[in-house]
XYZ file of C-alpha atoms in Angstrom:
695
model
C -65.352 73.624 -55.347
C -65.270 77.242 -56.543
C -64.733 80.175 -54.186
C -68.385 81.163 -54.585
C -69.595 77.652 -53.733
C -67.266 77.507 -50.719
C -68.474 80.915 -49.515
C -72.108 79.873 -49.935
C -71.531 76.599 -48.092
C -69.826 78.437 -45.227
C -72.656 80.962 -45.024
C -75.290 78.215 -44.980
C -73.338 76.387 -42.277
C -73.253 79.544 -40.153
C -77.006 80.004 -40.624
C -77.648 76.383 -39.632
C -75.516 76.567 -36.476
C -77.170 79.827 -35.488
C -80.646 78.347 -35.931
C -80.001 75.070 -34.109
C -78.354 76.788 -31.118
C -81.830 77.749 -29.900
C -83.081 74.211 -30.562
C -80.377 72.694 -28.353
C -81.238 75.168 -25.609
C -84.929 74.232 -25.914
C -84.076 70.527 -25.836
C -81.930 70.825 -22.707
C -84.550 72.933 -20.953
C -87.305 70.447 -21.793
C -85.223 67.481 -20.557
C -84.437 69.189 -17.258
C -88.114 70.138 -16.897
C -88.986 66.460 -17.312
C -86.643 65.595 -14.456
C -87.683 68.319 -12.035
C -91.365 68.762 -12.919
C -92.943 65.354 -13.248
C -96.381 66.926 -13.523
C -95.486 69.000 -16.604
C -97.260 67.212 -19.485
C -95.950 69.617 -22.109
C -92.218 69.020 -21.543
C -92.049 65.779 -23.530
C -93.985 67.381 -26.390
C -91.646 70.387 -26.429
C -88.683 68.021 -26.489
C -90.191 66.007 -29.339
C -90.910 69.115 -31.419
C -87.369 70.451 -30.925
C -85.770 67.128 -31.950
C -88.183 66.790 -34.878
C -87.271 70.279 -36.107
C -83.562 69.548 -35.677
C -83.886 66.363 -37.716
C -85.685 68.165 -40.527
C -83.181 71.022 -40.611
C -80.216 68.643 -40.622
C -81.728 66.620 -43.475
C -82.377 69.803 -45.461
C -78.695 70.800 -45.118
C -77.529 67.281 -46.031
C -76.098 66.442 -42.584
C -76.873 62.740 -42.624
C -75.058 61.758 -39.394
C -76.836 64.453 -37.443
C -80.217 63.679 -38.991
C -79.801 59.947 -38.340
C -78.934 60.369 -34.655
C -81.741 62.894 -34.225
C -84.134 60.351 -35.746
C -83.064 57.718 -33.203
C -83.605 60.168 -30.340
C -86.962 61.158 -31.809
C -88.019 57.503 -31.874
C -87.080 57.112 -28.216
C -89.079 60.187 -27.225
C -92.009 59.000 -29.327
C -91.941 55.735 -27.398
C -92.077 57.670 -24.130
C -95.058 59.612 -25.441
C -96.868 56.471 -26.526
C -96.429 54.743 -23.183
C -97.138 57.942 -21.215
C -94.382 57.087 -18.727
C -92.245 59.509 -16.748
C -88.537 59.070 -17.642
C -86.259 57.957 -14.807
C -82.852 59.501 -14.008
C -81.016 56.986 -16.221
C -83.145 57.818 -19.248
C -82.772 61.568 -18.607
C -78.987 61.166 -18.507
C -79.064 59.261 -21.797
C -81.130 61.963 -23.490
C -78.671 64.608 -22.241
C -75.779 62.522 -23.616
C -77.530 62.357 -26.970
C -78.127 66.111 -26.881
C -74.410 66.705 -26.301
C -73.558 64.347 -29.163
C -75.974 66.150 -31.483
C -74.417 69.464 -30.517
C -70.940 68.126 -31.411
C -72.175 66.907 -34.782
C -73.813 70.278 -35.470
C -70.536 72.095 -34.759
C -68.451 69.666 -36.817
C -70.671 67.490 -39.074
C -67.810 65.630 -40.761
C -65.390 64.770 -37.954
C -67.467 65.298 -34.805
C -66.029 63.018 -32.074
C -69.208 61.041 -31.416
C -69.227 57.324 -30.622
C -72.432 56.478 -32.459
C -72.083 52.744 -31.793
C -72.154 53.192 -28.003
C -75.057 55.603 -28.257
C -76.976 53.198 -30.490
C -76.493 50.373 -27.970
C -77.674 52.632 -25.146
C -80.719 53.592 -27.212
C -81.600 49.956 -27.891
C -81.274 49.147 -24.186
C -83.414 52.133 -23.175
C -86.091 51.320 -25.736
C -86.164 47.696 -24.583
C -86.569 48.745 -20.951
C -89.475 50.956 -21.959
C -91.057 48.080 -23.846
C -90.972 45.961 -20.690
C -93.125 48.484 -18.835
C -96.878 47.809 -18.921
C -98.594 49.830 -21.578
C -101.712 51.779 -20.758
C -104.981 50.907 -22.409
C -105.223 52.489 -25.861
C -107.381 55.547 -26.347
C -110.782 55.095 -27.944
C -110.883 55.474 -31.713
C -112.471 58.656 -33.011
C -112.968 60.434 -36.304
C -111.311 63.786 -36.888
C -112.188 66.045 -39.816
C -109.187 67.977 -41.135
C -109.082 70.817 -43.643
C -105.588 71.621 -44.873
C -104.762 74.354 -47.399
C -100.954 74.565 -47.856
C -99.401 77.988 -48.287
C -98.811 78.794 -51.990
C -94.972 78.725 -51.801
C -94.762 75.314 -50.110
C -92.961 73.744 -53.105
C -90.314 76.463 -53.354
C -89.758 76.079 -49.601
C -88.653 72.491 -50.225
C -91.717 70.781 -48.737
C -94.281 68.400 -50.216
C -97.947 68.279 -49.049
C -98.047 64.627 -50.106
C -95.555 63.774 -47.348
C -97.923 65.332 -44.813
C -100.738 63.073 -46.017
C -98.453 60.051 -45.784
C -97.643 60.860 -42.146
C -101.365 61.165 -41.417
C -101.942 57.721 -42.942
C -99.442 56.298 -40.440
C -101.724 57.445 -37.604
C -104.862 55.622 -38.791
C -107.369 55.296 -41.633
C -107.412 58.421 -43.794
C -110.055 59.525 -46.332
C -109.086 62.417 -48.603
C -110.947 64.743 -50.982
C -108.833 67.160 -53.040
C -110.304 70.671 -53.402
C -109.355 72.154 -56.797
C -111.560 75.268 -56.863
C -108.612 77.671 -56.880
C -106.604 75.881 -59.612
C -106.362 78.306 -62.584
C -106.593 77.360 -66.247
C -103.529 75.955 -67.969
C -102.423 79.293 -69.420
C -102.239 80.928 -65.964
C -100.968 77.885 -64.057
C -97.686 78.416 -62.132
C -96.114 74.971 -61.573
C -94.153 76.105 -58.489
C -97.312 77.396 -56.728
C -99.698 75.150 -54.798
C -103.411 75.868 -55.453
C -104.797 72.702 -53.850
C -106.574 72.131 -50.561
C -107.473 68.869 -48.819
C -110.640 67.813 -46.983
C -109.892 64.724 -44.897
C -111.284 62.480 -42.199
C -108.824 60.559 -40.023
C -109.989 57.617 -37.920
C -107.341 57.214 -35.248
C -106.384 56.610 -31.624
C -103.596 59.207 -31.795
C -103.470 62.132 -29.405
C -104.233 65.657 -30.529
C -100.573 66.625 -30.107
C -99.451 63.809 -32.391
C -101.743 65.016 -35.161
C -100.635 68.621 -34.741
C -96.986 67.520 -34.904
C -97.585 66.191 -38.427
C -98.212 69.782 -39.550
C -95.286 71.170 -37.533
C -93.292 72.506 -40.497
C -96.203 73.681 -42.658
C -98.733 75.066 -40.168
C -97.054 78.460 -39.821
C -98.448 79.970 -43.058
C -101.068 77.389 -44.046
C -104.797 77.224 -43.303
C -105.485 74.338 -40.929
C -108.721 73.297 -39.189
C -109.440 70.160 -37.197
C -112.758 69.010 -35.710
C -113.633 65.941 -33.653
C -116.707 64.398 -35.297
C -119.488 62.649 -33.357
C -119.095 58.878 -33.475
C -122.368 58.416 -35.375
C -121.507 60.929 -38.082
C -120.802 59.580 -41.567
C -118.263 61.533 -43.526
C -119.719 63.551 -46.380
C -117.313 65.618 -48.401
C -118.249 69.230 -47.635
C -118.989 71.785 -50.288
C -115.942 73.837 -51.235
C -117.427 77.152 -50.111
C -117.798 75.925 -46.528
C -115.232 73.271 -45.737
C -115.660 71.183 -42.627
C -119.105 72.538 -41.702
C -119.894 70.498 -38.583
C -123.209 68.802 -38.011
C -125.727 70.480 -35.775
C -128.080 69.081 -33.145
C -131.798 69.602 -33.227
C -131.412 72.739 -31.142
C -129.004 74.187 -33.683
C -125.853 73.873 -31.545
C -122.691 72.471 -33.031
C -122.199 68.815 -32.134
C -118.454 68.648 -32.717
C -115.614 69.740 -30.401
C -112.825 71.932 -31.760
C -109.331 71.631 -30.325
C -107.183 73.639 -32.709
C -106.937 76.948 -34.453
C -107.090 78.346 -37.955
C -103.929 79.858 -39.380
C -104.274 83.145 -41.265
C -103.267 83.245 -44.935
C -99.833 84.420 -45.986
C -99.339 88.136 -45.442
C -97.635 90.118 -48.199
C -95.335 91.783 -45.625
C -93.836 90.501 -42.347
C -96.084 91.279 -39.360
C -95.039 93.989 -36.961
C -92.975 92.838 -34.009
C -91.389 89.934 -35.876
C -87.957 89.096 -34.506
C -84.932 89.016 -36.784
C -81.515 87.537 -36.081
C -78.577 89.942 -36.327
C -74.920 88.926 -36.150
C -73.234 90.215 -32.988
C -70.383 91.863 -34.901
C -72.892 94.086 -36.716
C -74.182 95.411 -33.391
C -70.597 95.932 -32.236
C -69.821 97.881 -35.413
C -72.941 99.991 -34.956
C -71.993 100.688 -31.340
C -68.478 101.658 -32.399
C -69.863 104.123 -34.957
C -72.161 105.648 -32.345
C -69.147 106.003 -30.062
C -67.271 107.862 -32.807
C -70.317 110.088 -33.255
C -70.323 110.913 -29.527
C -66.626 111.871 -29.676
C -67.128 114.085 -32.746
C -70.128 115.658 -31.018
C -67.920 116.541 -28.042
C -65.352 118.125 -30.359
C -68.037 120.241 -32.036
C -69.301 121.403 -28.644
C -65.757 122.429 -27.664
C -65.422 124.297 -30.951
C -68.734 126.069 -30.387
C -67.626 127.244 -26.940
C -64.676 128.912 -28.646
C -66.440 130.398 -31.693
C -69.768 131.380 -30.061
C -71.765 131.227 -33.326
C -75.567 131.301 -32.595
C -76.545 129.336 -35.725
C -73.967 126.640 -34.952
C -75.196 126.459 -31.355
C -78.770 125.877 -32.531
C -77.673 123.128 -34.924
C -75.632 121.464 -32.191
C -78.650 121.380 -29.868
C -80.542 119.419 -32.502
C -77.536 117.176 -33.075
C -77.297 116.528 -29.325
C -80.911 115.336 -29.222
C -80.489 113.081 -32.241
C -77.212 111.633 -30.951
C -78.739 110.939 -27.531
C -81.772 109.183 -29.051
C -79.562 107.180 -31.401
C -77.265 106.181 -28.527
C -80.228 105.040 -26.398
C -81.688 103.091 -29.331
C -78.418 101.269 -30.038
C -77.849 100.521 -26.345
C -81.352 99.051 -26.143
C -80.573 96.844 -29.142
C -77.639 95.404 -27.206
C -79.632 94.755 -24.032
C -80.209 91.038 -23.396
C -82.209 89.323 -20.621
C -80.001 87.444 -18.182
C -82.418 84.496 -18.174
C -80.425 82.769 -20.921
C -77.256 82.938 -18.817
C -79.055 81.615 -15.740
C -80.655 78.754 -17.707
C -77.236 77.307 -18.601
C -76.583 76.573 -14.931
C -79.437 74.074 -14.641
C -77.432 71.450 -16.495
C -74.181 72.312 -14.728
C -75.765 72.103 -11.265
C -77.380 68.766 -12.122
C -74.130 67.215 -13.365
C -72.024 68.558 -10.480
C -74.518 67.332 -7.898
C -74.347 63.831 -9.376
C -70.529 63.930 -9.285
C -70.381 65.279 -5.715
C -73.207 63.147 -4.336
C -75.189 66.180 -3.236
C -78.812 67.210 -3.530
C -79.436 70.830 -4.514
C -82.532 72.795 -5.453
C -81.651 75.570 -7.902
C -83.795 78.708 -7.698
C -83.652 81.515 -10.260
C -85.237 84.964 -10.025
C -85.108 88.126 -12.082
C -84.343 86.468 -15.416
C -86.095 89.329 -17.209
C -83.412 91.780 -15.986
C -81.466 93.108 -18.979
C -77.745 93.722 -19.391
C -75.554 94.836 -22.270
C -74.537 91.919 -24.471
C -70.855 92.511 -23.714
C -71.532 92.239 -19.980
C -73.690 89.138 -20.482
C -70.772 87.472 -22.288
C -68.267 88.595 -19.655
C -70.231 87.606 -16.545
C -70.625 83.946 -17.533
C -67.234 82.715 -16.272
C -67.395 84.501 -12.884
C -70.829 82.993 -12.274
C -69.483 79.541 -13.159
C -66.769 79.865 -10.499
C -69.230 81.123 -7.898
C -71.706 78.297 -8.541
C -68.975 75.652 -8.484
C -67.605 77.054 -5.211
C -71.073 77.044 -3.662
C -71.611 73.412 -4.624
C -68.108 72.230 -3.712
C -67.300 74.240 -0.561
C -70.634 75.587 0.628
C -73.468 73.085 0.448
C -72.956 69.981 2.593
C -73.602 66.323 1.805
C -77.156 65.132 2.620
C -76.042 63.169 5.712
C -74.196 66.166 7.151
C -77.168 68.449 6.516
C -79.521 66.054 8.304
C -77.208 65.971 11.339
C -77.335 69.772 11.453
C -81.127 69.772 11.332
C -81.299 70.980 7.732
C -83.159 69.512 4.804
C -81.222 66.913 2.807
C -81.398 69.072 -0.317
C -79.457 72.318 -0.229
C -80.643 75.540 -1.804
C -78.720 77.543 -4.392
C -80.286 80.791 -5.565
C -79.373 82.929 -8.570
C -81.127 86.287 -8.750
C -80.804 89.547 -10.663
C -82.378 92.969 -10.201
C -81.924 96.514 -11.496
C -80.923 98.847 -8.648
C -80.149 102.557 -9.102
C -78.900 102.345 -12.680
C -76.909 99.171 -12.078
C -77.656 95.460 -12.129
C -77.072 93.379 -9.015
C -76.565 89.630 -9.467
C -76.629 87.472 -6.348
C -75.362 83.923 -5.809
C -76.592 82.605 -2.461
C -76.485 79.196 -0.783
C -77.656 77.797 2.562
C -74.518 75.726 3.195
C -71.881 75.751 5.895
C -70.580 79.285 5.228
C -66.915 80.312 5.141
C -64.599 78.479 7.530
C -62.711 81.556 8.692
C -60.365 79.518 10.901
C -59.216 77.470 7.895
C -58.895 80.585 5.707
C -56.809 82.411 8.330
C -54.602 79.362 8.889
C -53.922 79.003 5.164
C -53.259 82.743 4.851
C -50.665 82.566 7.632
C -49.011 79.619 5.907
C -48.731 81.754 2.769
C -47.327 84.716 4.735
C -50.315 86.916 3.973
C -51.148 87.512 7.646
C -48.693 87.779 10.524
C -49.002 85.303 13.377
C -49.733 88.072 15.883
C -52.495 89.585 13.720
C -56.193 88.882 14.423
C -58.141 90.321 11.477
C -61.856 91.023 11.651
C -64.348 88.645 9.999
C -64.762 90.830 6.918
C -61.004 91.016 6.380
C -60.731 87.225 6.652
C -63.511 86.786 4.103
C -61.674 89.119 1.713
C -58.640 86.809 1.807
C -60.433 84.185 -0.283
C -60.038 86.518 -3.282
C -56.242 86.246 -3.011
C -54.639 84.238 -5.880
C -53.784 80.645 -5.004
C -55.521 80.628 -1.619
C -57.759 77.575 -1.198
C -59.050 75.722 1.845
C -59.627 72.476 -0.067
C -57.691 69.534 1.367
C -56.816 68.235 -2.097
C -57.020 69.335 -5.698
C -60.073 67.856 -7.382
C -61.963 68.166 -10.642
C -64.179 70.910 -9.213
C -61.919 72.933 -6.880
C -58.714 73.063 -4.885
C -56.307 75.166 -6.952
C -57.304 78.495 -5.401
C -57.833 80.339 -8.679
C -61.627 80.581 -8.743
C -62.426 83.582 -6.540
C -59.391 85.537 -7.739
C -60.646 85.114 -11.313
C -64.110 86.235 -10.216
C -62.769 89.437 -8.656
C -60.517 90.320 -11.592
C -63.171 89.686 -14.241
C -65.904 91.530 -12.372
C -63.630 94.534 -11.943
C -62.675 94.324 -15.625
C -66.398 94.886 -16.284
C -66.351 97.973 -14.017
C -68.240 95.958 -11.417
C -68.030 95.539 -7.658
C -68.197 92.376 -5.591
C -69.371 92.015 -2.015
C -69.308 88.814 0.043
C -71.157 88.056 3.280
C -71.181 84.751 5.146
C -72.602 83.326 8.348
C -71.178 80.131 9.789
C -73.604 77.245 9.432
C -76.150 79.288 7.482
C -74.578 80.002 4.127
C -72.802 82.517 1.914
C -74.044 85.359 -0.267
C -72.004 86.931 -3.072
C -73.342 90.087 -4.704
C -72.030 91.360 -8.037
C -72.898 94.961 -8.937
C -72.460 95.814 -12.621
C -73.171 98.821 -14.845
C -75.903 98.424 -17.444
C -73.402 98.944 -20.252
C -69.693 99.540 -20.846
C -70.006 100.923 -24.355
C -70.612 104.597 -23.505
C -70.095 105.650 -19.885
C -70.981 108.896 -18.143
C -67.910 110.150 -16.272
C -66.859 112.995 -14.014
C -63.864 114.671 -15.661
C -61.137 115.936 -13.297
C -57.792 117.628 -13.880
C -54.574 116.709 -12.079
C -51.635 118.868 -13.122
C -51.715 119.049 -16.921
C -53.593 115.743 -17.296
C -57.317 114.934 -17.361
C -58.802 111.813 -15.751
C -62.311 110.350 -16.021
C -64.101 108.820 -13.014
C -67.229 106.709 -13.822
C -70.130 108.663 -12.380
C -71.696 105.462 -11.008
C -68.824 105.254 -8.512
C -68.933 108.903 -7.436
C -70.736 109.681 -4.183
C -70.041 113.417 -3.678
C -67.597 116.279 -4.330
C -66.472 119.048 -2.002
C -63.653 121.440 -1.246
C -60.545 119.777 0.114
C -60.187 120.574 3.825
C -58.096 117.841 5.508
C -58.291 117.149 9.225
C -55.376 118.283 11.343
C -52.947 115.398 11.615
C -52.279 114.228 15.139
C -48.742 113.533 16.322
C -47.762 109.961 15.442
C -50.779 109.395 13.181
C -50.035 107.398 10.036
C -53.196 108.132 8.034
C -54.281 111.334 6.323
C -58.013 111.861 6.970
C -60.822 114.128 5.819
C -64.278 114.554 7.323
C -67.244 113.391 5.245
C -70.766 113.136 6.674
C -69.513 113.236 10.258
C -67.027 110.430 9.542
C -63.245 110.620 9.159
C -62.241 108.974 5.874
C -58.853 108.348 4.216
C -57.978 110.217 1.035
C -55.531 109.757 -1.844
C -53.791 112.668 -3.562
C -53.823 111.642 -7.234
C -50.867 113.910 -8.059
C -48.724 111.975 -5.560
C -50.199 108.645 -6.612
C -49.244 109.120 -10.283
C -45.998 110.996 -9.505
C -47.236 114.138 -11.254
C -46.711 117.775 -10.382
C -49.883 119.494 -9.196
C -50.495 122.957 -10.637
C -53.022 123.822 -7.959
C -51.622 125.879 -5.090
C -54.951 126.302 -3.308
C -58.626 125.409 -3.727
C -58.161 121.701 -4.449
C -61.236 119.470 -4.677
C -61.952 116.022 -3.272
C -64.139 113.431 -4.976
C -65.589 110.741 -2.710
C -65.823 107.398 -4.499
C -67.053 103.943 -3.566
C -64.473 101.196 -3.082
C -64.612 97.670 -1.732
C -63.647 99.099 1.679
C -66.202 101.931 1.681
C -65.914 105.607 0.740
C -62.485 107.084 -0.050
C -61.526 110.607 -1.099
C -59.560 111.374 -4.288
C -57.887 114.794 -4.189
C -57.784 116.530 -7.601
C -56.908 120.015 -8.818
C -60.075 120.942 -10.758
C -63.507 119.454 -11.482
C -64.162 119.719 -15.249
C -67.794 118.586 -15.373
C -69.690 115.469 -16.487
C -69.230 114.015 -19.962
C -70.175 110.852 -21.838
C -67.043 109.002 -22.899
C -66.233 106.006 -25.075
C -63.727 103.836 -23.212
C -60.956 102.482 -25.425
C -58.700 99.570 -24.541
C -55.063 100.533 -24.059
C -53.858 97.272 -25.602
C -50.662 95.344 -24.900
C -48.618 98.531 -24.473
C -50.294 99.144 -21.120
C -52.200 96.055 -20.022
C -51.993 96.216 -16.217
C -55.137 97.551 -14.527
C -53.927 97.215 -10.953
C -52.311 100.643 -10.689
C -55.550 102.469 -11.299
C -56.009 102.830 -15.067
C -58.987 101.082 -16.682
C -58.675 102.532 -20.173
C -58.551 105.791 -22.094
C -60.866 108.083 -24.003
C -60.407 110.781 -26.638
C -61.488 114.264 -25.529
C -63.225 116.862 -27.671
C -59.926 118.639 -28.432
C -58.279 115.354 -29.491
C -56.274 114.877 -26.285
C -56.251 111.679 -24.250
C -57.922 111.255 -20.850
C -57.285 108.194 -18.686
C -60.280 106.420 -17.148
C -59.591 105.564 -13.506
C -59.989 102.056 -12.128
C -61.128 103.036 -8.636
C -60.562 99.605 -7.087
C -57.058 99.506 -8.560
C -56.235 102.950 -7.154
C -57.404 101.893 -3.700
C -55.494 98.602 -3.690
C -52.313 100.225 -4.952
C -52.522 102.927 -2.308
C -52.999 100.276 0.396
C -49.993 98.333 -0.905
C -47.842 101.484 -0.846
C -48.884 102.198 2.735
C -47.991 98.647 3.821
C -44.588 98.955 2.182
C -44.003 102.322 3.823
C -45.020 100.973 7.222
C -42.900 97.827 6.674
C -45.852 95.644 7.606
C -45.776 92.828 5.078
C -49.338 92.040 4.066
C -50.347 91.549 0.477
C -47.459 91.280 -1.951
C -46.648 94.164 -4.291
C -45.258 93.969 -7.777
C -41.609 94.192 -8.526
C -40.524 97.696 -9.411
C -42.097 99.627 -6.539
C -45.176 101.797 -6.380
C -43.751 104.581 -8.497
C -42.651 102.479 -11.456
C -45.969 102.314 -13.270
C -47.052 105.740 -12.036
C -44.140 107.290 -13.934
C -45.260 105.363 -17.015
C -48.689 107.062 -16.833
C -47.122 110.498 -16.549
C -44.760 109.715 -19.430
C -47.683 108.492 -21.539
C -49.524 111.771 -21.031
C -46.424 113.832 -21.832
C -45.729 111.660 -24.893
C -49.251 112.237 -26.219
C -49.171 115.972 -25.551
C -45.768 116.274 -27.240
C -46.857 114.439 -30.361
C -45.164 111.168 -29.478
C -46.699 107.729 -29.105
C -50.211 108.006 -27.698
C -52.792 105.482 -26.581
C -53.989 102.993 -29.158
C -57.678 102.292 -29.797
């Protein structure tokens, strides 16, 4: 195989896997709809069409194993359609097993680990059990007139109209008249173009859906009409100029009943609004280029403030408008509805409930809410942990729920909504709630809480986010290792998100995740501390004011400042990062939102609001917990660190516990100043021309 052939084969394989990913999602959704919505007559037809399309695509790409297994599944579904029976739980599980096997074969057609012999035996058994069920009386035979004009490029698309006619013959008695009016003379004949049309009458007992499925692959661009003829009508081939003209009654009204639509002819150009598939890396590249444009725009604005050239200022105003529109356009391209993420949990909840012996009704709301693609990819794993915890720890077994006066089936709700420029995702259950006694007992065993301490309910709930803390009696396949909620907290904060947990004993637990709409380009408040500049995401800023601390009482351990008639703690960033403040008077305080409420950050100077592109700091500085989330390049080429507000707060709390000698949450080896000095050294290194922050 040449390099070109190998490259082409790889590209075709990527196209195939991309196309069938949606088919597998449609198949799984249809199967789960069959199980939960017995009254949905369309689910089995949607499932059949998806499997039929998968079989055709696999055959076209030469994937014989995949096409063969898809054909067996298609036959099983066809049998269900013929008998008009509702599949039981065993049959649903088999179809899901087959879907998983098909997915494995699509990912690895040659060596996919699929036991086709076991699946074939299960299929034979399932088909036999369906055959034992009493069949319903067959539908009455009727005659259906069909006009079919294939689209001109049907041959070059790899399809044959003759195969369509053969499939129609399998449904009943078919009469055909070939319409040749548009066939040109021999000199102008193009062999690869189809000029034929077909007038047909099909006498059959098949359902309308079955007939439409015959034209599944060709109906998109072809002309197709179908009419149910009166039983007394004798088929007369219609004149070419008016195909399928139905008979009329004495009063002039049409006697036939139409149940389908006519497809428009092929358009020379794609219709407006047609979706196209774009590789994710292309969007990422485009977003990266827009980010570079934003940084260069900031540098030009800094240059203009120095030069004060009127013509340059006018050009920059136009550039600002174009850059803002381009940024908004690219961000909108990356926005994805969260419904696809929610839909994946239907299967997971079903399988976990079967394993745990529980009954759960899954509710989903707000699927139309949109998030940046990067956030959609990043929020999947935290949601998995939250759902598994709700099913394992929260929702009780049916017998226990009945004893408590609840319904046997628990309720698990996933919802999303846009709130004040952010997206809030909620995972809520109506289970037993958090057992605070068990959590506190386990925390004392781990030395996280002193024996003489009696924390408030909210503080106890916060302990479940500590690494390794679990109230499960034993390690199981679903839970027990104590890593789930810690992973949730870390990953949500890595996405610049916040997490809030509320629980009521005996009534359930609610976890709320608050996320920004995007992480690509973030609006930040720029502040100066000493000779360094820091960026605070504007979504976490509540207010700014002059720094006027409250007078410290004798023996008081906390430094407080008044904000909205409330005394709040504050953190001096110069002390936190072991830097020398250059501000002798007139310091400012920025009030930010943390997991514990509002906290003040004391800075030297407020430098204004600016859009920044956050860059990863890589392996050289990979620890977020001391307050640094990333870095950005300023207009003058210098580096500004983006603050991780939750990390600053936690580190400050850990330092206070160490200073007070009160135990509490463990701190890292090296002391609170170790990493702070590293930040200061990084800034000095960059300013002095040494090693800076990598992209």
